[in-house]
Coordinates of C-alpha atoms in Angstrom, one line a residue:
Chain Q
M594 CA -142.0 -20.5 -67.6
T595 CA -140.9 -22.0 -64.3
V596 CA -142.3 -21.6 -60.8
E597 CA -143.5 -18.1 -60.3
K598 CA -140.5 -16.5 -58.2
P599 CA -140.9 -14.6 -54.9
T600 CA -141.5 -10.9 -55.0
M601 CA -138.4 -8.9 -54.1
I602 CA -140.1 -5.2 -54.8
E603 CA -143.4 -4.4 -54.4
F604 CA -145.1 -0.8 -55.1
R605 CA -148.7 -0.4 -53.8
D606 CA -150.1 2.7 -55.2
V607 CA -147.2 5.0 -55.1
H608 CA -147.8 8.5 -55.6
K609 CA -145.1 11.5 -55.7
Y610 CA -145.5 15.0 -55.9
Y611 CA -143.0 17.8 -56.3
G612 CA -145.2 21.0 -55.3
D613 CA -147.8 20.6 -57.8
Y614 CA -146.3 18.5 -60.1
H615 CA -147.6 14.7 -60.0
A616 CA -144.6 12.7 -61.0
L617 CA -145.8 9.2 -59.9
R618 CA -149.2 8.7 -60.6
G619 CA -150.4 5.4 -58.6
I620 CA -147.7 3.1 -59.5
T621 CA -148.8 -0.5 -58.6
A622 CA -146.3 -3.5 -59.7
K623 CA -144.2 -6.2 -58.2
I624 CA -140.8 -7.2 -59.5
R625 CA -139.8 -10.8 -58.6
A626 CA -136.7 -11.7 -56.8
G627 CA -133.7 -12.5 -59.2
E628 CA -135.2 -11.0 -62.7
F629 CA -133.7 -8.4 -64.6
F630 CA -136.1 -5.5 -64.7
S631 CA -136.3 -2.5 -66.6
L632 CA -138.2 0.5 -66.3
L633 CA -138.6 1.9 -69.8
G634 CA -140.0 5.4 -71.0
P635 CA -139.2 8.7 -72.5
S636 CA -137.6 11.6 -70.4
G637 CA -139.6 12.9 -67.7
C638 CA -142.0 9.7 -67.0
G639 CA -140.8 9.2 -63.7
K640 CA -138.6 6.1 -64.3
T641 CA -135.9 7.4 -62.6
T642 CA -138.0 9.1 -59.7
L643 CA -139.4 5.5 -59.2
L644 CA -136.1 4.0 -59.1
R645 CA -135.0 6.7 -56.7
T646 CA -137.8 6.0 -54.4
I647 CA -136.5 2.5 -54.2
A648 CA -133.2 3.2 -53.3
G649 CA -134.3 5.8 -50.6
F650 CA -133.3 9.1 -52.2
E651 CA -136.6 10.1 -52.9
G652 CA -139.4 10.1 -50.4
I653 CA -142.9 9.4 -51.7
S654 CA -146.2 11.4 -51.2
S655 CA -148.4 8.4 -50.6
G656 CA -148.5 4.7 -51.2
A657 CA -145.9 2.0 -49.9
V658 CA -142.7 0.6 -51.3
M659 CA -141.7 -2.8 -50.0
I660 CA -138.3 -4.3 -50.6
D661 CA -138.1 -8.2 -49.6
G662 CA -141.4 -8.0 -47.7
K663 CA -140.5 -5.0 -45.6
H664 CA -141.8 -1.7 -45.5
M665 CA -139.5 1.0 -46.5
E666 CA -141.1 3.7 -45.4
G667 CA -138.5 5.8 -42.7
V668 CA -135.7 3.4 -43.7
P669 CA -133.1 6.0 -44.9
A670 CA -130.8 5.3 -48.1
N671 CA -127.8 4.0 -46.1
K672 CA -130.0 1.3 -44.4
R673 CA -131.7 -0.3 -47.4
P674 CA -130.4 -3.4 -49.0
T675 CA -130.1 -1.7 -52.2
N676 CA -127.2 -0.5 -54.1
M677 CA -126.9 1.7 -57.1
V678 CA -124.9 2.6 -60.1
F679 CA -125.3 6.3 -60.9
Q680 CA -125.7 7.5 -64.4
S681 CA -122.4 9.6 -63.8
Y682 CA -120.9 6.5 -62.2
A683 CA -120.1 8.4 -59.0
I684 CA -116.5 7.4 -58.6
F685 CA -115.0 9.1 -55.7
P686 CA -112.0 10.9 -57.7
H687 CA -109.6 11.2 -54.8
L688 CA -109.4 7.5 -53.9
T689 CA -107.7 4.4 -55.7
V690 CA -110.1 1.9 -57.6
A691 CA -109.6 -0.5 -54.5
Q692 CA -110.3 2.4 -52.4
N693 CA -113.7 2.9 -54.4
V694 CA -114.5 -0.6 -54.5
G695 CA -113.9 -1.3 -50.9
F696 CA -115.6 2.0 -49.9
G697 CA -119.2 0.0 -48.7
L698 CA -117.0 -2.1 -46.5
R699 CA -115.5 0.4 -44.3
R700 CA -118.0 -0.3 -41.7
A701 CA -117.7 -4.0 -41.9
N702 CA -114.1 -3.3 -40.1
L703 CA -112.6 -6.4 -42.1
A704 CA -108.9 -7.3 -41.2
K705 CA -106.8 -5.9 -44.3
D706 CA -106.0 -9.0 -46.0
E707 CA -109.8 -10.2 -46.0
L708 CA -110.7 -6.5 -47.3
A709 CA -107.8 -7.2 -50.3
R710 CA -109.5 -10.5 -51.1
R711 CA -113.1 -9.6 -51.5
V712 CA -111.7 -6.2 -53.5
G713 CA -109.8 -8.4 -55.6
E714 CA -112.7 -10.8 -56.3
A715 CA -115.1 -8.0 -57.2
L716 CA -112.7 -6.5 -59.6
E717 CA -111.9 -9.6 -61.5
M718 CA -115.8 -10.4 -61.8
V719 CA -115.8 -7.0 -63.6
G720 CA -112.8 -7.6 -65.6
L721 CA -110.7 -5.1 -63.8
K722 CA -108.4 -7.6 -62.1
G723 CA -105.2 -5.6 -61.4
Y724 CA -106.5 -2.3 -61.6
G725 CA -106.7 -1.8 -57.7
A726 CA -103.8 0.5 -57.2
R727 CA -104.8 2.9 -60.0
A728 CA -106.1 6.4 -59.5
A729 CA -109.8 6.5 -60.1
H730 CA -110.1 9.9 -62.0
A731 CA -107.6 8.4 -64.6
L732 CA -110.1 5.5 -65.9
S733 CA -112.0 5.6 -68.9
G734 CA -115.9 5.7 -69.3
G735 CA -115.8 1.9 -69.7
Q736 CA -113.7 1.4 -66.9
R737 CA -115.5 4.0 -64.7
Q738 CA -118.7 1.9 -65.5
R739 CA -117.1 -1.3 -64.0
V740 CA -115.6 -0.1 -61.0
A741 CA -119.2 1.4 -60.1
L742 CA -120.7 -2.1 -60.6
A743 CA -118.4 -4.0 -58.5
R744 CA -118.6 -1.2 -55.7
A745 CA -122.1 -1.7 -55.7
L746 CA -121.9 -5.5 -55.8
I747 CA -119.4 -5.9 -53.2
L748 CA -121.9 -5.3 -50.4
K749 CA -124.1 -8.1 -52.0
P750 CA -127.3 -6.3 -52.3
K751 CA -130.8 -7.7 -52.4
V752 CA -131.2 -5.1 -55.5
L753 CA -129.2 -3.9 -57.8
L754 CA -130.4 -0.3 -59.1
L755 CA -129.0 0.9 -62.4
D756 CA -129.6 4.4 -63.6
E757 CA -129.1 4.6 -67.5
P758 CA -125.8 3.1 -66.7
L759 CA -124.8 2.6 -70.5
S760 CA -125.9 6.0 -71.6
A761 CA -122.5 7.7 -71.3
L762 CA -120.7 4.8 -73.7
D763 CA -120.3 4.7 -77.3
K764 CA -122.3 2.3 -79.2
K765 CA -119.7 -0.3 -79.5
M766 CA -119.0 -0.5 -75.7
R767 CA -122.9 -0.3 -75.0
E768 CA -123.5 -3.3 -76.8
Q769 CA -120.4 -5.1 -74.9
M770 CA -121.7 -3.8 -71.7
Q771 CA -125.3 -5.3 -72.4
V772 CA -124.1 -8.7 -73.1
E773 CA -121.7 -8.3 -69.9
L774 CA -124.3 -7.0 -67.4
I775 CA -126.6 -10.0 -68.5
K776 CA -123.7 -12.3 -67.9
L777 CA -123.3 -10.8 -64.4
Q778 CA -126.9 -10.7 -63.4
R779 CA -127.1 -14.4 -64.1
Q780 CA -123.8 -15.3 -62.2
V781 CA -124.6 -13.1 -59.0
G782 CA -128.4 -13.9 -59.2
I783 CA -129.2 -10.3 -57.9
T784 CA -132.2 -8.6 -58.9
F785 CA -131.3 -6.2 -61.2
I786 CA -133.6 -2.9 -62.0
L787 CA -132.4 -0.8 -64.9
V788 CA -134.0 2.6 -65.9
T789 CA -133.6 3.5 -69.8
H790 CA -135.0 5.3 -72.4
D791 CA -133.4 2.9 -75.0
Q792 CA -136.1 0.5 -76.3
E793 CA -133.5 -1.8 -77.7
E794 CA -131.5 -1.9 -74.5
A795 CA -134.8 -2.9 -72.5
L796 CA -135.3 -5.5 -75.2
V797 CA -132.3 -6.8 -75.0
M798 CA -131.4 -7.1 -71.4
S799 CA -134.7 -7.7 -69.5
D800 CA -136.7 -10.4 -68.2
R801 CA -139.7 -7.9 -68.0
I802 CA -140.3 -4.3 -68.8
A803 CA -142.8 -1.6 -67.2
V804 CA -143.2 0.7 -69.9
M805 CA -144.0 4.4 -68.2
F806 CA -145.7 7.4 -69.7
E807 CA -146.5 10.5 -67.4
G808 CA -145.9 8.9 -64.3
E809 CA -147.6 5.7 -65.0
I810 CA -146.8 2.2 -65.9
A811 CA -148.6 1.8 -69.2
Q812 CA -147.4 -1.9 -69.7
L813 CA -145.5 -4.4 -67.6
A814 CA -144.8 -7.7 -69.6
D815 CA -141.9 -9.6 -71.1
P816 CA -140.2 -8.4 -74.1
E817 CA -141.8 -10.5 -76.7
T818 CA -145.0 -9.7 -75.1
L819 CA -144.5 -6.0 -75.2
Y820 CA -143.1 -6.2 -78.9
R821 CA -146.0 -8.9 -80.2
R822 CA -149.2 -7.3 -78.2
P823 CA -148.6 -3.8 -77.0
N824 CA -151.5 -2.9 -75.1
S825 CA -151.8 0.5 -76.4
K826 CA -150.9 2.5 -79.6
K827 CA -148.5 4.6 -77.5
V828 CA -146.5 1.5 -76.4
A829 CA -146.6 0.1 -79.9
D830 CA -145.2 3.5 -81.0
F831 CA -142.6 3.5 -78.4
I832 CA -141.2 0.1 -78.9
G833 CA -140.0 -0.6 -82.5
T834 CA -142.1 0.6 -85.3
M835 CA -145.6 -0.2 -86.0
N836 CA -148.0 0.3 -88.9
F837 CA -151.7 1.7 -88.1
L838 CA -154.7 1.1 -90.4
P839 CA -158.2 2.2 -89.4
A840 CA -160.5 -0.8 -88.8
E841 CA -164.1 -1.4 -87.7
I842 CA -165.2 -3.8 -85.5
L843 CA -168.1 -5.9 -87.1
S844 CA -168.9 -8.5 -84.2
E845 CA -167.4 -9.8 -81.0
G846 CA -168.0 -13.1 -79.8
P847 CA -166.2 -15.8 -77.6
G848 CA -164.7 -17.2 -81.0
G849 CA -163.0 -14.0 -81.8
I850 CA -163.3 -10.5 -83.0
E851 CA -164.4 -9.8 -86.6
I852 CA -163.1 -6.6 -88.1
E853 CA -163.1 -4.9 -91.5
A854 CA -159.7 -3.1 -91.6
Q855 CA -158.9 -0.7 -94.2
G856 CA -156.7 -2.2 -97.1
L857 CA -157.0 -5.6 -95.5
G858 CA -160.5 -6.5 -95.8
R859 CA -162.3 -9.0 -93.1
V860 CA -160.1 -10.5 -90.5
T861 CA -161.3 -12.7 -87.5
L862 CA -158.9 -11.9 -84.7
A863 CA -158.3 -14.2 -81.4
P864 CA -159.1 -12.6 -78.2
D865 CA -155.6 -11.8 -77.1
Q866 CA -155.1 -9.9 -80.2
A867 CA -156.9 -6.9 -78.5
P868 CA -155.1 -6.9 -75.3
G869 CA -155.4 -3.3 -74.5
A870 CA -158.6 -1.8 -72.6
A871 CA -161.0 0.3 -74.8
S872 CA -159.9 3.9 -75.2
G873 CA -163.2 5.3 -77.0
Q874 CA -161.2 6.5 -79.9
G875 CA -162.2 4.1 -82.7
A876 CA -160.5 1.2 -83.6
T877 CA -157.3 0.4 -85.2
V878 CA -155.0 -2.2 -86.4
G879 CA -151.5 -2.3 -85.9
F880 CA -148.9 -4.7 -87.2
R881 CA -144.9 -4.7 -87.5
P882 CA -142.8 -4.1 -90.8
E883 CA -141.6 -7.5 -90.7
T884 CA -144.9 -9.3 -90.4
L885 CA -145.8 -8.4 -94.0
T886 CA -143.8 -9.7 -97.1
I887 CA -143.4 -8.5 -100.5
L888 CA -144.2 -11.6 -102.9
F889 CA -141.9 -11.6 -105.9
E890 CA -142.9 -12.9 -109.3
G891 CA -143.0 -16.7 -109.4
Q892 CA -143.7 -17.0 -105.4
P893 CA -146.8 -18.8 -104.8
T894 CA -150.1 -17.3 -103.6
A895 CA -150.2 -16.7 -99.8
E896 CA -153.2 -17.1 -97.7
R897 CA -153.9 -13.2 -97.2
E898 CA -152.8 -10.9 -99.8
S899 CA -153.2 -7.2 -100.8
M900 CA -152.0 -5.3 -103.3
G901 CA -150.2 -2.0 -103.1
T902 CA -148.1 0.6 -104.7
I903 CA -144.5 1.3 -103.6
E904 CA -143.8 4.8 -102.7
E905 CA -140.4 4.9 -100.9
V906 CA -137.5 2.5 -100.7
V907 CA -134.7 2.8 -98.2
Y908 CA -131.6 0.5 -98.7
Y909 CA -129.7 -0.5 -95.4
G910 CA -127.6 -3.3 -96.9
D911 CA -129.0 -6.4 -95.1
M912 CA -132.3 -4.9 -95.3
T913 CA -134.7 -3.0 -97.4
Y914 CA -137.1 -0.9 -96.0
Y915 CA -140.5 -0.1 -98.2
D916 CA -143.4 2.3 -98.0
V917 CA -146.3 0.9 -99.5
R918 CA -149.4 2.1 -100.1
L919 CA -151.9 -0.6 -99.9
D920 CA -155.0 -0.3 -102.0
G921 CA -157.9 1.5 -100.4
T922 CA -155.7 3.4 -97.7
A923 CA -154.9 6.9 -96.9
S924 CA -151.3 6.4 -95.3
P925 CA -148.2 4.2 -96.5
T926 CA -147.4 1.1 -94.7
R927 CA -143.8 0.3 -93.9
I928 CA -142.5 -3.2 -94.6
S929 CA -138.9 -4.5 -94.0
M930 CA -137.7 -7.3 -96.1
R931 CA -134.5 -9.1 -95.6
N932 CA -132.1 -8.6 -98.7
V933 CA -131.6 -12.3 -99.8
F934 CA -129.0 -12.8 -102.5
G935 CA -130.2 -12.7 -106.0
R936 CA -133.6 -10.8 -105.1
P937 CA -134.0 -7.2 -106.9
V938 CA -134.6 -4.5 -104.9
L939 CA -138.2 -2.9 -106.3
D940 CA -138.3 0.7 -107.7
I941 CA -140.6 3.4 -106.4
G942 CA -144.0 3.2 -108.5
A943 CA -144.2 -0.7 -108.7
R944 CA -146.9 -2.6 -108.1
A945 CA -146.5 -5.3 -105.4
R946 CA -148.5 -8.2 -104.0
I947 CA -148.3 -8.4 -100.3
A948 CA -148.8 -11.3 -98.2
W949 CA -149.6 -11.1 -94.4
S950 CA -151.0 -13.2 -91.7
A951 CA -154.1 -12.4 -89.4
G952 CA -152.1 -13.5 -86.3
A953 CA -149.9 -10.6 -86.5
L954 CA -152.1 -8.0 -86.0
V955 CA -153.1 -6.3 -82.9
L956 CA -156.2 -4.5 -82.1
F957 CA -156.4 -1.2 -80.3
R958 CA -159.8 0.1 -79.6
Chain L
M1335 CA -99.2 47.5 -86.2
K1336 CA -102.2 46.1 -84.9
G1337 CA -100.2 43.6 -82.9
G1338 CA -97.4 45.9 -82.5
G1339 CA -99.8 48.8 -80.8
F1340 CA -101.1 46.3 -78.6
R1341 CA -97.7 45.2 -77.6
I1342 CA -96.3 48.4 -76.5
Y1343 CA -99.4 49.3 -74.3
A1344 CA -99.0 45.8 -72.7
I1345 CA -95.5 46.7 -71.8
C1346 CA -96.1 50.1 -70.6
Y1347 CA -99.0 48.8 -68.7
L1348 CA -97.0 46.2 -67.0
I1349 CA -94.0 48.7 -66.2
F1350 CA -96.6 51.0 -64.5
L1351 CA -98.0 48.1 -62.5
Y1352 CA -94.7 46.4 -61.6
A1353 CA -92.2 49.1 -61.5
P1354 CA -92.6 50.4 -58.4
I1355 CA -92.6 47.3 -56.5
I1356 CA -89.0 46.6 -58.3
I1357 CA -87.8 49.6 -56.6
L1358 CA -88.7 48.1 -53.1
P1359 CA -85.9 45.1 -53.3
L1360 CA -83.6 47.8 -55.1
F1361 CA -83.2 50.2 -52.3
A1362 CA -83.7 47.4 -49.8
F1363 CA -80.3 46.2 -50.5
N1364 CA -78.9 49.9 -51.1
D1365 CA -76.1 51.3 -48.8
A1366 CA -77.6 54.6 -48.2
T1367 CA -80.5 56.1 -46.3
V1368 CA -81.7 58.2 -49.0
I1369 CA -83.9 57.0 -51.7
A1370 CA -82.2 57.9 -54.5
F1371 CA -80.4 56.9 -57.7
P1372 CA -77.4 56.3 -58.2
L1373 CA -77.5 53.4 -55.6
S1374 CA -74.4 53.3 -53.7
G1375 CA -73.3 49.7 -52.8
F1376 CA -74.7 46.3 -51.6
T1377 CA -75.9 45.7 -47.8
T1378 CA -78.3 43.7 -45.8
K1379 CA -77.8 45.8 -42.9
W1380 CA -81.5 47.3 -43.3
F1381 CA -82.5 43.5 -42.8
A1382 CA -80.7 43.2 -39.6
E1383 CA -81.9 46.5 -38.3
M1384 CA -85.5 45.2 -38.6
T1385 CA -84.7 42.8 -35.8
T1386 CA -83.4 45.7 -33.3
Q1387 CA -87.2 47.6 -33.4
P1388 CA -89.7 45.9 -30.4
A1389 CA -92.5 48.0 -32.1
L1390 CA -92.2 46.4 -35.2
G1391 CA -91.9 43.1 -33.6
Q1392 CA -95.2 43.5 -31.9
A1393 CA -96.8 45.0 -35.1
V1394 CA -95.8 41.7 -37.1
K1395 CA -97.2 39.7 -34.3
N1396 CA -100.6 41.7 -34.0
S1397 CA -100.9 41.1 -38.0
L1398 CA -100.1 37.3 -37.7
I1399 CA -102.6 36.9 -34.9
I1400 CA -105.5 38.8 -36.9
A1401 CA -104.5 37.3 -40.1
V1402 CA -104.8 33.9 -38.9
S1403 CA -107.9 34.3 -36.9
A1404 CA -109.5 36.0 -39.6
S1405 CA -108.7 33.8 -42.1
V1406 CA -110.1 30.6 -40.4
L1407 CA -113.2 32.4 -39.2
A1408 CA -114.0 33.7 -42.6
T1409 CA -113.2 30.3 -44.1
T1410 CA -115.5 28.5 -41.7
L1411 CA -118.3 30.8 -42.5
G1412 CA -117.5 30.6 -46.1
V1413 CA -117.8 26.6 -46.0
F1414 CA -121.5 27.1 -44.4
A1415 CA -122.5 29.6 -46.9
A1416 CA -121.0 28.0 -49.8
R1417 CA -122.5 24.8 -48.9
A1418 CA -125.9 26.1 -48.5
S1419 CA -126.1 28.3 -51.3
T1420 CA -125.1 25.5 -53.7
R1421 CA -126.9 22.5 -52.1
Y1422 CA -130.4 24.0 -50.6
D1423 CA -132.9 26.3 -52.1
F1424 CA -134.4 28.4 -49.1
P1425 CA -136.1 31.5 -49.3
F1426 CA -134.6 34.8 -50.2
K1427 CA -131.4 33.2 -51.1
G1428 CA -130.6 35.6 -53.8
G1429 CA -130.8 38.4 -51.6
I1430 CA -128.9 36.9 -48.6
M1431 CA -125.9 35.6 -50.7
G1432 CA -126.0 39.2 -52.5
L1433 CA -125.8 40.9 -49.2
I1434 CA -123.0 38.8 -48.1
M1435 CA -121.3 39.5 -51.1
L1436 CA -121.6 42.9 -51.0
P1437 CA -118.5 44.0 -49.0
L1438 CA -116.6 42.7 -52.1
V1439 CA -117.8 45.9 -53.9
L1440 CA -118.4 48.4 -50.7
P1441 CA -115.8 50.7 -50.6
E1442 CA -113.5 49.7 -47.6
I1443 CA -113.5 53.2 -46.1
I1444 CA -117.0 53.0 -45.6
V1445 CA -117.1 49.4 -44.0
A1446 CA -114.2 51.0 -41.7
V1447 CA -116.3 54.1 -40.5
S1448 CA -119.6 52.4 -39.9
L1449 CA -117.9 49.7 -38.2
L1450 CA -116.1 52.2 -36.2
V1451 CA -119.4 54.2 -35.2
V1452 CA -121.3 50.9 -34.5
L1453 CA -118.4 49.6 -32.3
L1454 CA -117.8 53.2 -30.4
G1455 CA -121.8 53.3 -30.1
L1456 CA -121.8 49.8 -28.6
G1457 CA -119.0 50.8 -26.2
V1458 CA -116.6 48.2 -27.6
N1459 CA -113.0 48.9 -26.7
L1460 CA -110.8 48.8 -30.0
S1461 CA -108.4 46.3 -30.0
I1462 CA -107.0 43.4 -32.1
L1463 CA -110.7 41.8 -31.8
T1464 CA -112.5 44.6 -33.1
V1465 CA -110.1 44.4 -36.3
I1466 CA -110.4 40.6 -36.6
L1467 CA -114.3 41.5 -37.1
G1468 CA -113.5 44.0 -39.7
H1469 CA -111.1 41.7 -41.8
V1470 CA -113.8 38.7 -41.4
L1471 CA -116.4 41.0 -42.9
I1472 CA -114.3 41.8 -45.9
C1473 CA -112.6 38.3 -46.3
T1474 CA -115.9 36.5 -46.1
P1475 CA -117.1 37.4 -49.5
F1476 CA -113.8 35.9 -51.2
T1477 CA -113.9 32.9 -49.3
I1478 CA -117.5 32.2 -50.6
A1479 CA -116.5 32.8 -54.1
I1480 CA -113.7 30.6 -53.7
L1481 CA -115.5 27.8 -52.1
S1482 CA -118.9 28.2 -54.0
S1483 CA -116.9 27.0 -57.0
A1484 CA -115.3 24.1 -55.1
F1485 CA -118.7 23.0 -53.9
Q1486 CA -120.3 23.6 -57.3
S1487 CA -118.1 21.4 -59.0
L1488 CA -118.8 18.5 -56.9
D1489 CA -120.9 15.9 -58.4
R1490 CA -123.9 15.5 -56.4
S1491 CA -124.5 11.8 -56.7
L1492 CA -121.1 11.3 -55.3
E1493 CA -122.5 12.2 -52.0
E1494 CA -125.3 9.9 -52.7
A1495 CA -123.1 7.0 -54.0
A1496 CA -121.5 7.3 -50.3
Y1497 CA -124.7 7.6 -48.7
D1498 CA -126.0 4.4 -50.6
L1499 CA -123.0 2.4 -49.6
G1500 CA -123.9 2.7 -46.0
E1501 CA -122.1 6.1 -44.8
T1502 CA -124.1 9.0 -42.7
A1503 CA -124.4 12.1 -43.5
V1504 CA -121.7 13.4 -41.3
S1505 CA -119.1 10.5 -42.6
T1506 CA -120.1 11.4 -45.7
F1507 CA -119.1 14.7 -45.5
R1508 CA -115.9 13.8 -43.6
L1509 CA -114.8 11.0 -46.3
I1510 CA -116.1 12.5 -49.3
I1511 CA -117.0 16.1 -49.5
L1512 CA -114.4 17.5 -47.0
P1513 CA -111.4 16.0 -49.0
L1514 CA -112.9 17.2 -52.6
V1515 CA -113.4 20.7 -51.3
M1516 CA -110.2 20.7 -49.1
P1517 CA -107.7 22.5 -52.0
G1518 CA -110.6 25.0 -52.2
I1519 CA -110.5 25.6 -48.4
I1520 CA -106.9 25.6 -48.3
S1521 CA -106.9 28.1 -51.1
S1522 CA -109.5 30.3 -49.4
L1523 CA -107.4 30.3 -46.1
L1524 CA -104.5 31.6 -48.2
I1525 CA -106.0 34.3 -49.9
S1526 CA -107.8 35.6 -46.7
F1527 CA -104.6 35.5 -44.9
T1528 CA -103.1 37.5 -47.3
I1529 CA -106.1 40.1 -47.7
S1530 CA -105.9 40.5 -44.1
L1531 CA -102.2 40.9 -43.8
D1532 CA -102.2 43.8 -46.2
E1533 CA -105.2 45.2 -45.2
F1534 CA -104.8 48.8 -44.0
I1535 CA -107.8 51.1 -43.7
I1536 CA -110.0 49.2 -41.5
A1537 CA -106.9 48.2 -39.4
F1538 CA -106.2 51.8 -39.1
F1539 CA -109.5 52.8 -37.9
L1540 CA -110.1 49.9 -35.5
A1541 CA -106.8 48.7 -34.5
G1542 CA -107.0 51.4 -31.5
T1543 CA -103.5 51.3 -29.8
E1544 CA -102.7 47.8 -31.3
V1545 CA -101.2 48.5 -34.6
T1546 CA -100.6 46.1 -37.7
L1547 CA -97.9 45.8 -39.6
P1548 CA -99.4 48.1 -42.5
V1549 CA -100.1 50.8 -40.0
Y1550 CA -96.6 50.5 -38.3
I1551 CA -95.1 50.8 -42.0
F1552 CA -97.3 54.1 -42.7
S1553 CA -96.4 55.7 -39.5
Q1554 CA -92.5 54.8 -39.8
F1555 CA -92.8 57.0 -43.3
R1556 CA -92.5 60.2 -41.1
F1557 CA -88.5 59.4 -40.1
P1558 CA -86.7 59.5 -43.3
Q1559 CA -83.9 57.5 -41.5
A1560 CA -86.7 54.5 -41.2
V1561 CA -87.5 54.5 -44.8
P1562 CA -85.0 51.6 -45.8
V1563 CA -85.8 49.5 -43.2
I1564 CA -89.5 50.0 -44.4
M1565 CA -88.4 48.8 -47.9
A1566 CA -86.5 45.8 -46.4
L1567 CA -89.8 44.9 -44.7
G1568 CA -91.7 45.6 -47.9
T1569 CA -89.4 43.4 -50.0
I1570 CA -90.2 40.4 -47.7
L1571 CA -93.8 41.3 -47.5
V1572 CA -94.1 41.1 -51.3
G1573 CA -92.3 37.8 -51.3
M1574 CA -94.7 36.1 -48.8
S1575 CA -97.6 37.3 -50.8
I1576 CA -96.5 36.0 -54.1
L1577 CA -95.5 32.8 -52.5
L1578 CA -99.0 32.5 -50.8
L1579 CA -101.3 33.5 -54.0
T1580 CA -98.8 31.1 -55.6
I1581 CA -99.8 28.2 -53.2
A1582 CA -103.3 29.1 -53.2
E1583 CA -103.6 28.7 -57.2
Y1584 CA -101.8 25.5 -56.8
F1585 CA -104.1 24.2 -54.4
R1586 CA -107.5 25.8 -56.6
R1587 CA -105.9 23.8 -59.6
R1588 CA -105.3 20.7 -58.1
G1589 CA -108.6 20.8 -57.0
L1590 CA -110.5 21.1 -60.2
A1591 CA -108.0 18.5 -61.9
R1592 CA -109.0 16.2 -59.0
S1593 CA -112.6 16.5 -59.5
G1594 CA -112.2 16.2 -63.1
A1595 CA -114.0 19.9 -63.4
K1596 CA -113.2 22.2 -66.4
D1597 CA -111.1 25.4 -65.3
T1598 CA -113.5 28.1 -65.3
G1599 CA -110.9 30.9 -64.4
G1600 CA -110.4 31.9 -60.6
F1601 CA -108.4 34.8 -59.3
L1602 CA -105.1 34.1 -61.0

């Protein structure tokens, strides 16, 4: 980690009501200058509403939104140092590509050739060099997306807001645009804030992610921490796949937490393996499918091992997913194994030795 | 048999609809005062004779003034109402919009009689102005219907995008909304112009001494020698109506194409 960057956006206890509906429930967070930040959550969690409070399209009921140290209360959308890429792209259909991209510069009263130069630069940046004279309504989805990006970035905003910009593209195009967006963000150095419901997209693109449920930020962390140390079962469930087994806390001290987990036995966890606050619903350990390994005949004994019976096999080509019932557990545990050449795919009903490591466990309590 | 029966029905239906209209140009160019077959010869004298009747000229002038004023007023009101009803929520919206659209289904004679009673009761003199008033009333529902579909197909985020890029509410309306609904506005102007130009009942009740074209035509039928001239006039009117409606439909379709929306019907 380098030196902490200055704060670009700050939410201070932001609340938003639509009539009786409490859409944002006390959002407090800081977004750093120059970072690629994602708001991730299921639909209806308030992520788009939060984004729109930054743009100025939604007012807030209480609290404060600050952009670059300035209070945004009473500042309308057209006076904020932010620009937005809309989910529908909102390309003006009656204008050409160049007129769309240069739209925001209209008020700057630039000379004709200066305007053309800057529009040309912006189009080149998004890979649409030479498209200026085309009619906007004749573009493909991916091209519209690029025009929307160029149009927003030409004003050199402090913050670029992206409202599910990739959701309308097909899978291949989406993956390509993800990479391009990351490159573009590094190139321009502007703070990007992305709203998405796609956890994979958020993990791939973001420096940091805020996971939102029901108007609250459940966890704000970098992708790796979010994946490896989710602070609640809900976050763990939303991001990737996680296995859960009931556990019992035996003792807790400065040296760690000793637990007895079903199917795994006695384990001592480091304090950072229990990142969440106590929920009072009893203890559970969670672990990702790829942190377990099935040991094949002849492989040496691992430090921690459990026995189990294979209940389901799902073959994916490069991977095989096994649902294994560890001895002494009530529900199957999912294990993902890379299909190394020459290694057999096990059958349903086979007994297997499962190796795991204590460091991969997360404790929820 | 299934297809055949329907085809015969459709052909009869179209003949019933359009045969009388075909009669118009037929006799407009026929060299006889009596409207009867067989046709006696080709002439354009009836068209020439139109120019010699000052009362006809006055009626045309009145009709044009009324139609232009009514269509501009009705379209302006329609823009406000359509924008408000598609963009904002306000109390009693359904009821208010229903009341505005009511003249669409109300018998015109009822509208005409009640307007006449109210205007006379208020002591207003009948003139071109009162006809304009009546025509605005019956045209506005049409303009709202056309313009609502134009405003409805407008993506809300287009406005937000313009606003986001530094424009004010007023300049956003001018630069984005107005150009995108312009085809709707033009088609609304043309359709209300046509409605007003053809309208008879309200014009007959409210015009006083300043008759409009349809009223003039009706009054001329008392004189048999004037009928061929009316036929010629009718031919011109039919031609103009078709032309205007075609232009209106063209603009409506172009508007849909430009905003990328699906064609959901319309008037034609």
